[in-house]
Coordinates of C-alpha atoms in Angstrom, one line a residue:
M681 CA 59.7 61.5 76.5
K682 CA 63.4 62.8 76.4
I683 CA 63.4 66.4 75.5
A684 CA 66.6 68.4 74.9
V685 CA 66.0 72.1 75.4
I686 CA 68.7 74.2 73.6
P687 CA 68.8 77.8 74.4
N688 CA 70.6 80.8 72.9
L689 CA 71.8 82.5 76.1
H690 CA 73.2 85.6 74.2
N691 CA 69.8 86.7 73.8
D692 CA 67.9 88.9 76.6
G693 CA 65.6 87.0 78.7
V694 CA 66.5 83.7 77.5
R695 CA 67.8 82.3 80.8
A696 CA 64.6 83.0 82.6
L697 CA 62.5 81.6 79.8
T698 CA 64.5 78.4 79.6
D699 CA 64.2 77.9 83.3
D700 CA 60.3 78.2 83.0
I701 CA 60.2 75.6 80.1
L702 CA 62.2 73.2 82.1
S703 CA 60.1 73.6 85.2
Q704 CA 56.9 73.2 83.0
L705 CA 58.1 70.0 81.4
D706 CA 59.4 68.7 84.8
A707 CA 55.8 69.1 86.2
L708 CA 54.3 67.3 83.0
G709 CA 56.4 64.4 83.6
A710 CA 58.8 64.7 80.8
D711 CA 62.6 63.9 81.0
A712 CA 63.7 67.3 80.1
A713 CA 67.4 68.7 80.3
E714 CA 69.3 71.6 79.0
A715 CA 71.8 70.8 76.2
T716 CA 74.1 72.7 73.8
A717 CA 73.4 70.6 70.6
P718 CA 71.2 67.5 69.4
D719 CA 73.0 64.1 70.0
G720 CA 70.5 61.9 68.5
S721 CA 69.6 60.4 71.8
E722 CA 66.5 62.6 72.3
D723 CA 62.7 62.2 71.1
L724 CA 62.6 65.9 70.2
I725 CA 64.4 69.1 70.4
I726 CA 63.1 72.7 72.0
A727 CA 65.0 75.6 70.6
V728 CA 64.6 78.7 72.6
G729 CA 65.7 82.0 71.1
G730 CA 64.9 83.9 67.7
D731 CA 64.5 82.7 64.2
G732 CA 68.3 82.2 63.9
T733 CA 68.3 79.9 66.8
T734 CA 65.4 77.9 65.5
L735 CA 67.0 77.7 62.1
N736 CA 70.3 76.3 63.2
I737 CA 68.9 73.8 65.9
A738 CA 66.4 72.5 63.4
K739 CA 69.0 72.0 60.9
Q740 CA 71.3 70.1 63.3
A741 CA 68.2 68.0 64.4
A742 CA 67.6 67.3 60.7
L743 CA 70.8 65.1 60.6
Y744 CA 69.3 62.9 63.4
G745 CA 65.6 62.9 61.9
L746 CA 64.5 64.6 65.1
E747 CA 61.5 67.1 65.2
T748 CA 62.2 70.6 66.7
L749 CA 59.7 73.2 68.4
G750 CA 60.9 76.8 68.4
I751 CA 59.9 79.0 71.3
N752 CA 60.3 82.8 70.5
A753 CA 62.4 84.8 72.6
G754 CA 63.5 87.3 69.8
R755 CA 61.7 89.9 67.7
L756 CA 60.3 88.1 64.7
G757 CA 59.9 84.6 65.5
F758 CA 58.6 83.6 62.1
M759 CA 59.9 80.1 62.5
S760 CA 58.9 79.6 66.0
G761 CA 56.1 77.3 67.1
L762 CA 55.2 79.1 70.5
E763 CA 55.6 82.6 72.0
R764 CA 57.0 83.0 75.5
N765 CA 53.4 83.5 76.9
E766 CA 52.1 80.2 75.5
L767 CA 53.8 78.0 77.6
S768 CA 50.8 76.3 78.8
L769 CA 50.6 74.6 75.4
L770 CA 53.6 72.5 76.1
S771 CA 51.2 69.9 77.8
E772 CA 50.2 69.3 74.1
L773 CA 53.7 68.7 73.1
V774 CA 54.1 66.2 75.9
N775 CA 50.9 64.3 75.0
G776 CA 51.9 64.2 71.4
C777 CA 49.1 66.5 70.3
Y778 CA 50.9 68.3 67.5
T779 CA 51.6 68.3 63.9
V780 CA 54.8 68.4 62.0
D781 CA 55.6 70.8 59.3
E782 CA 58.3 69.2 57.0
R783 CA 60.6 71.8 55.4
M784 CA 62.7 70.9 52.5
M785 CA 66.5 71.8 52.6
L786 CA 69.0 72.2 49.9
C787 CA 72.6 70.7 49.3
A788 CA 75.3 73.0 48.2
R789 CA 78.7 71.1 46.9
I790 CA 81.8 73.2 46.1
C791 CA 83.6 71.3 43.5
E792 CA 87.2 72.3 42.9
A793 CA 89.8 70.4 40.5
G794 CA 92.2 68.5 42.5
K795 CA 90.3 69.0 45.9
P796 CA 87.6 66.7 47.4
D797 CA 84.1 68.2 47.2
R798 CA 83.0 70.3 50.1
E799 CA 79.4 69.6 51.0
Y800 CA 76.9 71.6 53.1
H801 CA 73.2 71.8 53.8
A802 CA 71.2 74.7 54.2
L803 CA 67.4 75.3 55.5
N804 CA 67.3 78.9 54.5
D805 CA 69.7 79.7 51.6
A806 CA 73.2 79.3 50.0
V807 CA 74.5 83.0 49.3
I808 CA 77.3 83.9 46.7
T809 CA 78.9 87.4 47.2
R810 CA 81.7 89.3 46.0
G811 CA 84.9 90.2 48.1
D812 CA 85.7 93.3 49.9
W813 CA 86.3 95.4 46.7
A814 CA 83.0 97.2 45.5
R815 CA 83.2 95.5 42.3
L816 CA 80.6 93.3 40.7
I817 CA 81.4 89.7 40.0
D818 CA 80.2 87.5 37.0
I819 CA 77.7 84.6 37.9
S820 CA 76.5 82.0 35.5
V821 CA 73.9 79.5 36.3
L822 CA 73.1 76.2 34.7
C823 CA 70.2 73.7 35.3
D824 CA 70.8 70.0 34.5
G825 CA 73.8 71.4 32.6
R826 CA 72.1 73.9 30.4
A827 CA 72.8 77.7 30.7
V828 CA 70.0 79.7 32.3
T829 CA 71.4 83.2 33.0
D830 CA 74.7 85.0 33.1
T831 CA 74.5 88.0 35.8
R832 CA 77.1 90.7 36.8
A833 CA 75.9 91.6 40.3
D834 CA 76.9 91.7 44.1
G835 CA 75.9 88.3 44.5
L836 CA 73.4 85.4 44.0
I837 CA 70.7 83.9 46.6
V838 CA 69.8 80.3 45.9
S839 CA 66.9 79.8 48.5
T840 CA 64.7 77.1 49.8
P841 CA 60.8 78.1 50.3
T842 CA 61.6 78.4 54.2
G843 CA 64.3 81.1 53.1
S844 CA 62.0 82.8 50.8
T845 CA 60.9 85.2 53.7
A846 CA 64.4 86.0 54.7
Y847 CA 67.3 87.5 52.5
T848 CA 65.7 86.6 49.4
M849 CA 62.6 88.5 50.2
A850 CA 64.7 91.5 51.2
A851 CA 66.5 91.3 47.9
G852 CA 63.0 91.5 46.0
G853 CA 62.4 88.0 45.6
P854 CA 59.1 86.0 45.8
V855 CA 57.5 84.8 48.9
V856 CA 56.9 80.9 48.4
S857 CA 55.0 78.7 50.9
P858 CA 57.1 76.3 52.7
D859 CA 55.0 73.2 51.5
N860 CA 56.6 73.7 48.2
A861 CA 59.7 72.1 47.0
C862 CA 61.8 74.4 44.9
F863 CA 64.7 76.6 44.4
I864 CA 64.6 80.4 44.4
V865 CA 67.5 82.1 42.6
T866 CA 67.5 85.8 43.2
P867 CA 70.2 88.2 42.1
I868 CA 71.5 90.7 44.5
C869 CA 71.9 94.2 43.0
P870 CA 72.4 93.2 39.6
H871 CA 73.8 95.4 36.9
S872 CA 70.8 95.0 34.6
L873 CA 67.4 96.6 33.9
M874 CA 65.9 93.4 34.7
N875 CA 65.8 92.1 38.2
R876 CA 63.9 89.0 38.4
S877 CA 64.0 85.8 40.4
I878 CA 63.8 82.3 38.8
I879 CA 62.3 79.4 40.4
F880 CA 63.4 75.7 39.7
P881 CA 61.8 72.5 40.6
A882 CA 63.5 70.8 43.6
D883 CA 64.2 67.8 41.4
K884 CA 66.8 69.9 39.3
E885 CA 70.6 70.2 39.8
L886 CA 71.8 73.8 39.3
E887 CA 75.5 74.7 38.7
V888 CA 77.0 78.0 39.8
C889 CA 80.1 79.5 38.5
V890 CA 81.8 82.8 39.4
G891 CA 84.3 84.8 37.8
S892 CA 86.1 87.7 39.5
D893 CA 89.3 89.6 38.9
K894 CA 92.5 89.0 40.6
N895 CA 92.0 91.7 43.3
N896 CA 88.4 90.4 44.2
G897 CA 87.5 87.1 45.4
S898 CA 83.9 85.6 46.0
Y899 CA 82.5 83.8 49.1
I900 CA 79.5 81.3 49.7
S901 CA 77.8 81.5 53.0
I902 CA 75.4 78.8 54.2
D903 CA 72.4 80.1 56.3
G904 CA 74.2 83.2 57.1
N905 CA 77.1 81.4 58.8
E906 CA 80.8 82.2 58.0
S907 CA 81.9 83.0 54.5
I908 CA 83.7 80.3 52.6
P909 CA 86.3 81.5 49.8
I910 CA 85.5 80.1 46.5
S911 CA 88.0 80.5 43.6
V912 CA 87.2 81.2 39.9
N913 CA 88.1 77.3 39.0
S914 CA 85.4 76.1 41.4
K915 CA 81.7 75.4 40.6
I916 CA 78.9 75.1 43.1
V917 CA 76.2 72.4 42.7
I918 CA 72.9 73.1 44.3
S919 CA 70.4 70.1 44.8
K920 CA 67.8 69.1 47.2
S921 CA 69.4 67.9 50.4
R922 CA 68.6 64.2 51.7
Y923 CA 67.8 65.8 54.9
T924 CA 64.4 67.3 56.0
A925 CA 63.9 69.7 58.8
K926 CA 60.8 68.8 60.9
L927 CA 59.3 71.8 62.8
I928 CA 56.5 71.2 65.3
K929 CA 53.2 73.2 65.2
L930 CA 51.0 73.2 68.4
K931 CA 48.7 76.1 67.0
P932 CA 46.5 75.8 63.9
D933 CA 47.9 79.0 62.3
N934 CA 48.8 78.4 58.6
F935 CA 51.8 80.1 56.7
Y936 CA 49.5 82.8 55.4
E937 CA 48.4 83.9 58.7
I938 CA 51.9 83.6 60.4
L939 CA 53.0 85.9 57.3
N940 CA 50.2 88.5 57.9
K941 CA 50.9 88.6 61.6
K942 CA 54.8 88.4 61.6
I943 CA 55.8 90.3 58.6
L944 CA 53.0 92.3 57.0
E945 CA 51.7 93.8 60.1
R946 CA 55.2 95.2 61.0
R947 CA 54.7 98.0 58.6
Y948 CA 52.3 99.7 60.9

């Protein structure tokens, strides 16, 4: 079994944890090596870091159809399959005694007249936000070509079920179990007495258009990465991605147990 171990060495303690993981995998007879990114030659991937690390590596691995195990070296570790004190369970990984949690991804296509479409894939969310000025932007959403909502707001989040426990939850959106297939559309600070998310089936195609004044542009961010400028003449088409993220589970915890342990108990 060939395993690529991809650490986020910017996090405290990750170097020592990665060395422990490599040592244990070697003792178990696995062909394991440290890497910086998946290249498709591996049997599976181990991401070492926090949720952001697991998110980014699982998304890259999805392009090759590979499975990813997240080992938490951060604070929350909501997407991780193991904590740093559970490395003894790596024997189950090498023996193939695990299940795979398949997570839907979304595709965001930026369409602008006279230019080739730009396509991005997200495991958590695509977030549209206003520019530097503290002015609202006008955002319209269509589903399968029919108008759904027009909103004046700081922005809009289009999330997968996996991303429902990230920015969407912070913006007041619902928590959705990741075994669903849907899009969750949540406005950010809308200028409205009503602030409600809308959930769409994943077989629908959403079209998002943004209006802004000449002094205030708007941007889209995919999974919290760099902001990409979008013009008033462009539209963003959201659909279900052809890729699926595959997260390895070595423990019997289900989504609701993890939600209670990782998020709800943080209040106390």
